[in-house]
Coordinates of C-alpha atoms and ligand atoms in Angstrom, one line a residue:
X46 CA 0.0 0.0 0.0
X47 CA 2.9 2.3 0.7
X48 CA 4.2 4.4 -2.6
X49 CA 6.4 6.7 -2.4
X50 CA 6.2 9.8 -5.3
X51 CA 8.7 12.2 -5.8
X52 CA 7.5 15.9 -6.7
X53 CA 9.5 18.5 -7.0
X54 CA 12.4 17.6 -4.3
X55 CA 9.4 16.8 -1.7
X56 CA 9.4 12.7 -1.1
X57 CA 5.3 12.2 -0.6
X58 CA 4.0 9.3 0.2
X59 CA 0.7 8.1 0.0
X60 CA -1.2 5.7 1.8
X61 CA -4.1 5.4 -0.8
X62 CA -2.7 7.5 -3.4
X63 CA -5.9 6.6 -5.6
X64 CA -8.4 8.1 -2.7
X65 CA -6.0 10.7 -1.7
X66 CA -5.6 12.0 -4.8
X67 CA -8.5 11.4 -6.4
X68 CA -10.6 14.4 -8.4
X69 CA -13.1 16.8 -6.6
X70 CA -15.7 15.5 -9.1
X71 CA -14.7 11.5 -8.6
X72 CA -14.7 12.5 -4.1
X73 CA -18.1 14.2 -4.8
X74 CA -19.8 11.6 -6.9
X75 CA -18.8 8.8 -4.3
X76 CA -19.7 11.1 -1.1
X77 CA -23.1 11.7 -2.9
X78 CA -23.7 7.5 -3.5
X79 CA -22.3 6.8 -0.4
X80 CA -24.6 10.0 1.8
X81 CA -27.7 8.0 -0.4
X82 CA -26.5 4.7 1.4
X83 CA -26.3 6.1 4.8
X84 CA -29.7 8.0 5.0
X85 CA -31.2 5.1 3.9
X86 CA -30.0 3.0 6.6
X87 CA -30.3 5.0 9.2
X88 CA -34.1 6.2 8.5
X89 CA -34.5 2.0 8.3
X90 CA -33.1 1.7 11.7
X91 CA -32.8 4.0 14.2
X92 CA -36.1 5.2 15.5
X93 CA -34.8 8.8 16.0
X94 CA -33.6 9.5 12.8
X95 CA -36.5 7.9 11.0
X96 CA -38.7 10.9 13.5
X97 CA -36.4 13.8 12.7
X98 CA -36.6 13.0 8.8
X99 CA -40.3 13.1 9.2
X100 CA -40.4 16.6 11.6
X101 CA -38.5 17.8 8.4
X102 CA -40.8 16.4 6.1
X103 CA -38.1 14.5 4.2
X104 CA -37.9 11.1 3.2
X105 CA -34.7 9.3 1.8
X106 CA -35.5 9.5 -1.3
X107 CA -35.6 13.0 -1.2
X108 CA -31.6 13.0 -1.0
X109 CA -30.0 12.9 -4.4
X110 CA -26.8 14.3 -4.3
X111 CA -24.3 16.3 -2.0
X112 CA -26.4 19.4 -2.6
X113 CA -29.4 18.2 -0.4
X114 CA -27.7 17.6 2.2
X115 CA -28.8 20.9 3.9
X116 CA -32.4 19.5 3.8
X117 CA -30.9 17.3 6.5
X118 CA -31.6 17.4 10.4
X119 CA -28.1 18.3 12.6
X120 CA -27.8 15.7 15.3
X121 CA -26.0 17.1 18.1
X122 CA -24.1 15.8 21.4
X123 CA -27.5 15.9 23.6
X124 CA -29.2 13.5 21.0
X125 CA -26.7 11.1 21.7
X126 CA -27.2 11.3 25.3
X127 CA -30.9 11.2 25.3
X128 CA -30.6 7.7 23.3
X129 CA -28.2 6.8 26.1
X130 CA -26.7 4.2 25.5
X131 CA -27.3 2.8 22.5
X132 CA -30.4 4.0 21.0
X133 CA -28.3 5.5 18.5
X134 CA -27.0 2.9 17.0
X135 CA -27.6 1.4 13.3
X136 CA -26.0 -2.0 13.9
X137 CA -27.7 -4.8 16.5
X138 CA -25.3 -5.3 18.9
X139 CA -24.0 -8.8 17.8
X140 CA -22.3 -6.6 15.0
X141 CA -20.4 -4.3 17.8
X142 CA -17.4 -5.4 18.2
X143 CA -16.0 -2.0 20.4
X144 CA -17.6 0.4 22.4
X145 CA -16.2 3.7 23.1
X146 CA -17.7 7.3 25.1
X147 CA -16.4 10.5 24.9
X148 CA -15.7 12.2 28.5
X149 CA -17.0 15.4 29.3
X150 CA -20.8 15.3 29.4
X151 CA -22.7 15.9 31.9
X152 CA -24.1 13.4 33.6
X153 CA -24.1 10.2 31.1
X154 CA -21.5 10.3 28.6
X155 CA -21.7 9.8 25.0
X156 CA -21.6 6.4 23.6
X157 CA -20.1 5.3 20.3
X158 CA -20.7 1.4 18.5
X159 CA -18.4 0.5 16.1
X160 CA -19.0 -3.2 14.1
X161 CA -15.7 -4.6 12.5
X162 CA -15.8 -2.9 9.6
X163 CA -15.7 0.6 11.3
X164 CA -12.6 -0.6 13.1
X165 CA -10.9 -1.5 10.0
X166 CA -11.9 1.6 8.7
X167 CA -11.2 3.7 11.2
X168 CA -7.8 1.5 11.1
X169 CA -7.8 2.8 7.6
X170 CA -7.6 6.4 8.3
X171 CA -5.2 6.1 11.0
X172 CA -2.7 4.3 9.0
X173 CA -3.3 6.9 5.9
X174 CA -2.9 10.0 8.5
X175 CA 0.8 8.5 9.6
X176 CA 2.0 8.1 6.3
X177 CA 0.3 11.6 5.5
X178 CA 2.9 12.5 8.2
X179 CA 5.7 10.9 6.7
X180 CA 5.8 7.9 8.7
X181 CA 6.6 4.0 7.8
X182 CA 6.4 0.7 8.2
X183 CA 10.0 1.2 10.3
X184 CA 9.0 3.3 12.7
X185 CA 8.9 2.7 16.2
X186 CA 5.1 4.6 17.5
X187 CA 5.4 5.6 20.7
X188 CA 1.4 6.1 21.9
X189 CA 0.8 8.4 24.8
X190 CA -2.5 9.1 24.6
X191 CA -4.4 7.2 27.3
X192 CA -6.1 3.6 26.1
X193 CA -9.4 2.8 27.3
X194 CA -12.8 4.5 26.4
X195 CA -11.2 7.5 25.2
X196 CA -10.6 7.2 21.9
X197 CA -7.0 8.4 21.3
X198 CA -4.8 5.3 22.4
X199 CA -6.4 2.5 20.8
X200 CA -7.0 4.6 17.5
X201 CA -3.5 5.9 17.0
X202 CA -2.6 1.9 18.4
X203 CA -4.7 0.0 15.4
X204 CA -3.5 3.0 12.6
X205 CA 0.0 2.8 13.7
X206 CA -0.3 -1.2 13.5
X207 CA -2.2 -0.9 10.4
X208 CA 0.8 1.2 8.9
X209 CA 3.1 -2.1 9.7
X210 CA 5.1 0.2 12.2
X211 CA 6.4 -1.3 15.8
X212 CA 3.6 0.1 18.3
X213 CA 4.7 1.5 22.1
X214 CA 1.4 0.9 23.9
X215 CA 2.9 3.4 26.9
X216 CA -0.8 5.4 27.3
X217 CA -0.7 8.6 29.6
X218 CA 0.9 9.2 32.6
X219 CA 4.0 8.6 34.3
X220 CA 6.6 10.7 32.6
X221 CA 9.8 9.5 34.3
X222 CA 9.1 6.0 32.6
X223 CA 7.6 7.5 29.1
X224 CA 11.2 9.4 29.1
X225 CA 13.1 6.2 29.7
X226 CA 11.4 4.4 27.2
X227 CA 11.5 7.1 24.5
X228 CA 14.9 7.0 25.2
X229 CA 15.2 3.3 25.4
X230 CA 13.2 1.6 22.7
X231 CA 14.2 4.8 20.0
X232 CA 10.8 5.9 19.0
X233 CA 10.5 7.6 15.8
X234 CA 7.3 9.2 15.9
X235 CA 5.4 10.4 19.3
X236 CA 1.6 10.6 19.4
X237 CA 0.3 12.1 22.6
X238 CA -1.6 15.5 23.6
X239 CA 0.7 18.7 22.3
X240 CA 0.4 19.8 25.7
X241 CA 1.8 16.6 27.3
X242 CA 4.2 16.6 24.2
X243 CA 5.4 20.0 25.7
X244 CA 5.8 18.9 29.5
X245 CA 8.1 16.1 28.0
X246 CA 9.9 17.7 25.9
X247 CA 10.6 20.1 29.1
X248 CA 11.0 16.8 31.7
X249 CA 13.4 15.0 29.4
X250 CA 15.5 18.3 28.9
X251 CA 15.8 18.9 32.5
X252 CA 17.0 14.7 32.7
X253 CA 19.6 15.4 30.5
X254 CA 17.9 13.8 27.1
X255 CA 19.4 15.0 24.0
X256 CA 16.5 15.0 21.8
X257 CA 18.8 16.7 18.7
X258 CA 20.7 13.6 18.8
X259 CA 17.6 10.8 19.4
X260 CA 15.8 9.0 16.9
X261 CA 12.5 11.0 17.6
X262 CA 11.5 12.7 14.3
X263 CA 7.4 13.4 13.9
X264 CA 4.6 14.6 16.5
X265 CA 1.2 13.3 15.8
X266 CA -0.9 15.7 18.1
X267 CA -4.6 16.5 18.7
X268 CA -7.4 16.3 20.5
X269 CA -7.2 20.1 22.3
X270 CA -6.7 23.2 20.3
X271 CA -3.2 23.9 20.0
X272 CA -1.2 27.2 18.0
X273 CA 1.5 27.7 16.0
X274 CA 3.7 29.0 18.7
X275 CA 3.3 25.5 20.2
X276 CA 4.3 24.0 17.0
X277 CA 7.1 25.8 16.5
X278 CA 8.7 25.0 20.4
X279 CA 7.6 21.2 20.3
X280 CA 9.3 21.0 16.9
X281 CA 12.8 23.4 18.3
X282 CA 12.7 21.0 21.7
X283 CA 12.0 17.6 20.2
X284 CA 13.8 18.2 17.2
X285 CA 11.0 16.8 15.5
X286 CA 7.9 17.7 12.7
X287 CA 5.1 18.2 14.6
X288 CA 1.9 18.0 13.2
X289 CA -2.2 18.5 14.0
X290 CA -4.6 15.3 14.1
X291 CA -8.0 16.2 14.9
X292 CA -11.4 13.9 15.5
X293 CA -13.7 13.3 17.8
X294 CA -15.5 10.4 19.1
X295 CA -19.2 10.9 17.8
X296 CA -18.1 10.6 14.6
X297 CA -14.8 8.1 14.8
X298 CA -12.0 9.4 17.1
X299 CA -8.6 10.5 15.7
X300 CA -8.0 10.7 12.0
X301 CA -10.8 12.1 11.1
X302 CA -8.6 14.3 10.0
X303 CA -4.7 15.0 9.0
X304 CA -2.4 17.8 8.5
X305 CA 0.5 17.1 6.0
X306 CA 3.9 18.4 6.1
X307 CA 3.0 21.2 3.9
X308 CA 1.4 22.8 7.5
X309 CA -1.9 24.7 5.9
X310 CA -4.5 22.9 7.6
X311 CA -5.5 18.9 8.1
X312 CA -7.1 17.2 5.2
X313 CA -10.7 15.8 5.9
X314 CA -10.9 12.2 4.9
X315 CA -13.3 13.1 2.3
X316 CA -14.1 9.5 1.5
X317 CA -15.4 8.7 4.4
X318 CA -16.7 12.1 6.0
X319 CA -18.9 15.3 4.8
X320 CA -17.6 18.2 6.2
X321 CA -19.7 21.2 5.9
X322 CA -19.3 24.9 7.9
X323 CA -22.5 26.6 9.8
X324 CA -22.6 29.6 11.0
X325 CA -23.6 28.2 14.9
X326 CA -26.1 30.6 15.3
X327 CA -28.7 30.4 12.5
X328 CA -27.7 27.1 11.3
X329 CA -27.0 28.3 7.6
X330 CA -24.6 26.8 5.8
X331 CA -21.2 29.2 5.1
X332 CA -19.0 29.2 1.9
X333 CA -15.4 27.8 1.6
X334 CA -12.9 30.0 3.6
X335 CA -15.4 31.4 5.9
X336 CA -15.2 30.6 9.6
X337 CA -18.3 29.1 11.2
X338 CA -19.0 25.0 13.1
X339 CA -17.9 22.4 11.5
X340 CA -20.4 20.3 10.9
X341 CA -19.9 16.1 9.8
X342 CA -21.6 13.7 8.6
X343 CA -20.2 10.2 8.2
X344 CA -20.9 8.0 5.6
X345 CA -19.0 4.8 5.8
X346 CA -19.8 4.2 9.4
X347 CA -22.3 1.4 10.4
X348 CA -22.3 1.2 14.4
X349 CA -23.2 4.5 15.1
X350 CA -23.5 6.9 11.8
X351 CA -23.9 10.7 12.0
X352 CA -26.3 12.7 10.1
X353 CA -24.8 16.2 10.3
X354 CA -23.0 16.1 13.3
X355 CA -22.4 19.9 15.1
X356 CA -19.0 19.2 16.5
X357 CA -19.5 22.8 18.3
X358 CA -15.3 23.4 16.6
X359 CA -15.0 26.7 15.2
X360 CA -12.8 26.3 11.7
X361 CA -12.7 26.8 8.2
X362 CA -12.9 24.5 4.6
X363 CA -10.8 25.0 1.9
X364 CA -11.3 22.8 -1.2
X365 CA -8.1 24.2 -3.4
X366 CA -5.8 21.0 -4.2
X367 CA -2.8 20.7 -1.2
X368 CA 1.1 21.3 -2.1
X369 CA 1.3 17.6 -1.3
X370 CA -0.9 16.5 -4.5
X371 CA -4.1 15.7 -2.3
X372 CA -7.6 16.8 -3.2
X373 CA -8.8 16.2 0.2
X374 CA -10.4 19.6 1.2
X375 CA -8.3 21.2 4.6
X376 CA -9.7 22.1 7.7
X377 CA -7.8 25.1 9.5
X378 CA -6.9 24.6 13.1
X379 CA -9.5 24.5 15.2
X380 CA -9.5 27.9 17.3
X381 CA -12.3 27.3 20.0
X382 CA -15.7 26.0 20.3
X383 CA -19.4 27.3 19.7
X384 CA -20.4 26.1 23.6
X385 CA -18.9 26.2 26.5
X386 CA -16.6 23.2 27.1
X387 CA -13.1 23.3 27.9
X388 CA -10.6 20.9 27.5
X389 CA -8.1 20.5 30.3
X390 CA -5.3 17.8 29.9
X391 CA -7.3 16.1 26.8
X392 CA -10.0 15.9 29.3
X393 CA -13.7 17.9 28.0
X394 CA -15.0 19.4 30.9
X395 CA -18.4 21.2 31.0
X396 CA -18.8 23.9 33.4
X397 CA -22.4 22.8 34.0
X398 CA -20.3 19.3 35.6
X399 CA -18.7 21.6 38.1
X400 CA -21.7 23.4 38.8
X401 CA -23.3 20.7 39.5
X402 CA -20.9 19.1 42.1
X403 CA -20.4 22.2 44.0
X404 CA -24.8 22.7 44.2
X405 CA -24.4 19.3 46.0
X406 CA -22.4 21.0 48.7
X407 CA -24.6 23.0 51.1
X408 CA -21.4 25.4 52.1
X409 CA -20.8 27.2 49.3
X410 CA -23.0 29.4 47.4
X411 CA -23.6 29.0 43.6
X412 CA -21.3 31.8 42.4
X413 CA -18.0 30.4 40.7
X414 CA -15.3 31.1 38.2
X415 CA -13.7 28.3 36.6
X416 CA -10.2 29.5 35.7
X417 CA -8.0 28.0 33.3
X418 CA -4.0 28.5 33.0
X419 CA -1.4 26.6 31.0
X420 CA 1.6 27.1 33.3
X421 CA 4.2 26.3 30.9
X422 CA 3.2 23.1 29.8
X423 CA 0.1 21.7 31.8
X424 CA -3.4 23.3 31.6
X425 CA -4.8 23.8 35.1
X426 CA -8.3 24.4 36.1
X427 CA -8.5 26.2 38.9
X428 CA -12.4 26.7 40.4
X429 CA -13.1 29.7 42.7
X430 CA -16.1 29.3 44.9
X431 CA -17.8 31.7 47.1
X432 CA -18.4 30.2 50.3
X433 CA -21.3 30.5 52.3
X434 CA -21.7 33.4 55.0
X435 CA -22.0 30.6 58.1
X436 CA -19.0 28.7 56.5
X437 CA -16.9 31.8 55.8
X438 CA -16.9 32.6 59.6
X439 CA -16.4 28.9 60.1
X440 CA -13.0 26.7 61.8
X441 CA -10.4 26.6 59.0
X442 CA -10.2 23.0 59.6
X443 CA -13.8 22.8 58.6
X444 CA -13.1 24.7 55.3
X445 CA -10.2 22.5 54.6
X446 CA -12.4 19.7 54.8
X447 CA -14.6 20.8 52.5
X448 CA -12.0 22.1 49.9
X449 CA -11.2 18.0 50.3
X450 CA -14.5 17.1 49.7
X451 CA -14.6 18.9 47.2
X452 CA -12.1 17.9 45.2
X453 CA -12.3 14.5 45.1
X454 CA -15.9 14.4 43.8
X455 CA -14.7 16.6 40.9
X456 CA -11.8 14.1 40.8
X457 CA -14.5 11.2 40.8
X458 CA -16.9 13.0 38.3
X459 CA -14.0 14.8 35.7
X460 CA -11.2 12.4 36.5
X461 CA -9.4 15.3 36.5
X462 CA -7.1 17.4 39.1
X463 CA -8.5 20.6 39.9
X464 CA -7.4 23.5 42.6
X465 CA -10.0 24.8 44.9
X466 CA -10.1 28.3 45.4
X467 CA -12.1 29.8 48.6
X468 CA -13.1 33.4 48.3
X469 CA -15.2 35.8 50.3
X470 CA -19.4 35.9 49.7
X471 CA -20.3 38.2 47.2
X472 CA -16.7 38.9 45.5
X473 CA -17.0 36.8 42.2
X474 CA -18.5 39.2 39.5
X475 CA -22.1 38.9 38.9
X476 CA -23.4 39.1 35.4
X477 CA -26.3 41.0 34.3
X478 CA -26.6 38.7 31.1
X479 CA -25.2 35.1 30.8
X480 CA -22.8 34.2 33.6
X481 CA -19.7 34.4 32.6
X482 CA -18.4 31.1 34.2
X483 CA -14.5 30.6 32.7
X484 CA -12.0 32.8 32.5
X485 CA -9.6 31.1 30.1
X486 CA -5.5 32.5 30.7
X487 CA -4.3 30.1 28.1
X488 CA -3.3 32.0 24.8
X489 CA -4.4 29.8 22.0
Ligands
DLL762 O1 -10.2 14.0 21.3 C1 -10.2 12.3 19.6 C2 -8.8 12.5 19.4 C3 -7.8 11.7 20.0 C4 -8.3 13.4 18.4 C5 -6.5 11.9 19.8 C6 -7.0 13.6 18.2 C7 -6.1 12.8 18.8 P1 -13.1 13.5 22.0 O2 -12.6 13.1 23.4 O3 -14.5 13.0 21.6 O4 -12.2 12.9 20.9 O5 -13.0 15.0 21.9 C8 -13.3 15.7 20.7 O6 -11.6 17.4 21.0 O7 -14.6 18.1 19.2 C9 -12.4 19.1 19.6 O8 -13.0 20.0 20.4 C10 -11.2 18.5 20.4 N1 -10.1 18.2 19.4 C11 -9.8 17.0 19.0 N2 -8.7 17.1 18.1 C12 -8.4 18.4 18.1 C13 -7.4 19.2 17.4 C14 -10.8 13.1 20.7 N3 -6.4 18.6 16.6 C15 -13.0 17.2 20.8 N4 -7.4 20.5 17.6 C16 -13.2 17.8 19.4 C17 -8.3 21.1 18.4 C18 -9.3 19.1 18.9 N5 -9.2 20.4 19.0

């Protein structure tokens, strides 16, 4: 499967060069046939599709081509989670083979089917995104993002297989033993959180690694927004080409899509997605190059398909043919989100979740901040809580235990660190229109 062209002085490689390269016309006719398939199935068999075709008075055969696809319904995350846990799904569950949920919801997560052929698939995409990236069958894949129902370990795991290369199952975590085996088993490529990328870039340095003289040579990073500057110090640090991998679990988890070394956005596996922009307000479609929510639909998948999936990522499309030869259209970096969630440490994090835990806590009133930092490497959330009148006169012991108590049920609910921040009643700003509930120090 691997080919190798040479254009120019550039060596490209292709995974599918046929697919990658394929004709606007060719990607559009096969997206159109293979839309038809998908709306077909899903108004056969999942219940709340068949209802939201009918509130839009459309029926399948009402969907001829790629330009009726705005006739379409958007499914968003809470339709997922009304349908908890399966209702969703277009496959009975003897064809499931994997189940996996995306963190950050409130309450129930989000649950995602895949049968075998979406994991060969999605094996697929992986495999074409590291070669997109310049990577082999010889490389050695160290995998840092965590394994388990997040979908970032096993999917980089499976692509990086797929590709033929030797796979480092390390998942998060532990960073004195991530360094020594970087160090020791010569990984070629790293694919991990840029963030985390970035804190070992800076423990390793301070242990003495010589990254300019280590085998370490491309960064496959995603799942939080990340900028240029970042590139630019994980590339100076590691020594390496670092490049942007974006997805999300609704619609298949990482390699959705791809950024190539030519750096101008990530190509959108066209094949197997629909990518349109909406302007999150109004819902209307926007044209090429204008920035709006990225909205996808999927149309190979057959555990859990998505009709015009609001991903809530602010980006834009651009169609124009790549440097690299690929027709794929490119997404621009994602630069924030239409709602409210954050993503701390790859974690997605509601402020709604918090809310919630601290309204289960008689002490403190319901007036918070949730305040986000990257101190050099690591985002931190830090969540500032006014606490009661009876408890701010209160023993100090009493308000430690509560900052505990606190803490850990976040910890429980968010599986994620957070610093509790005690401040006088009435000192948080009160808003006269919508709260104003993060305060976000991170420059992105
Ligand atoms: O984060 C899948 C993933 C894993 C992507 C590993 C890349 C690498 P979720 O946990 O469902 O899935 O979170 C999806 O993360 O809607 C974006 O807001 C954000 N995100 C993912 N990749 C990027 C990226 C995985 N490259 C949510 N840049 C998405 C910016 C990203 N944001």
């Amino acid at each position: 499967m691997f080919m190798n062209i040479i254009n120019g002085d550039a060596r490209i490689s292709y995974w599918d060069r046929e697919i990658e390269t394929m004709s606007r016309e060719g990607l559009e006719n096969l997206q159109s046939q293979r839309l038809k398939e998908t709306v077909q199935r899903v108004y056969e068999r999942v219940p709340f599709y068949r209802q939201a075709f009918k509130e839009k008075g459309i029926e399948p055969g009402d969907i001829k081509s790629l330009a009726d696809l705005s006739k379409l319904p958007f499914t968003v995350k809470q339709d997922l989670r009304d349908n908890y846990p399966y209702g969703l799904f277009a496959a009975p569950m003897g064809d499931i083979v994997r189940i996996h949920a995306s963190s950050g919801t409130t309450g129930k997560p989000s649950v995602v089917g895949y049968t075998r052929r979406d994991i060969d698939n999605w094996a697929e995409m992986v495999a074409r995104a590291l070669v997109m990236a310049g990577g082999t069958k010889h490389d050695v894949v160290h995998v840092a993002y965590g394994y388990g129902l997040f979908t970032g370990g096993l999917g980089l795991h499976y692509g990086a297989e797929r590709m033929g290369a030797s796979v480092v199952p390390v998942s998060g975590g532990n960073t004195a033993r991530q360094l020594l085996l970087l160090q020791d088993l010569g990984a070629t490529i790293i694919a991990c959180t840029p963030s985390y990328a970035l804190y070992l870039a800076e423990e390793g340095q301070a242990a003495g690694i010589d990254f300019k003289n280590h085998p370490l040579r491309i960064g496959i990073f995603g799942a939080e927004p990340w900028t240029e500057n970042l590139r630019a110090q994980l590339e100076e640090k590691l020594s390496i080409t670092a490049l942007d991998i974006y997805g999300l679990s609704e619609v298949m988890g990482p390699g959705v899509s791809m950024e190539c070394p030519a750096k101008c956005g990530s190509h959108i596996f066209e094949d197997h997605f629909i990518a349109e922009i909406i302007d999150p307000d109004t819902g209307e479609s926007l044209p090429y190059g204008q920035q709006g929510e990225l909205v996808l639909t999927t149309i190979q998948k057959e555990g859990i398909p998505v009709i015009r999936y609001r991903t809530r990522d602010i980006s834009t499309l651009h169609p124009e043919k790549c440097a690299c030869g690929r027709t794929h259209m490119r997404m621009k970096r994602v630069t924030g989100r239409s709602d409210d969630m954050l993503i701390i440490r790859g974690v997605n994090v509601f402020p709604s979740q918090v809310e919630s835990v601290l309204l289960e806590f008689g002490e403190t009133e319901p007036h918070y901040l949730l305040v986000v930092d990257r101190k050099g490497e690591l985002d931190n959330l830090e969540v500032w809580v006014e606490l009661s009148e009876q408890m701010f006169s209160d023993k100090i012991k009493q308000i430690e235990n509560l900052e505990e108590r606190i803490r850990n049920k976040i910890l429980s609910v968010l599986q994620i660190n957070v610093k509790i921040k005690f401040v006088e009643p009435r000192t948080i700003p009160r808003s006269e229109g919508k709260a104003r509930r993060v305060m976000d120090r991170r420059e992105l």
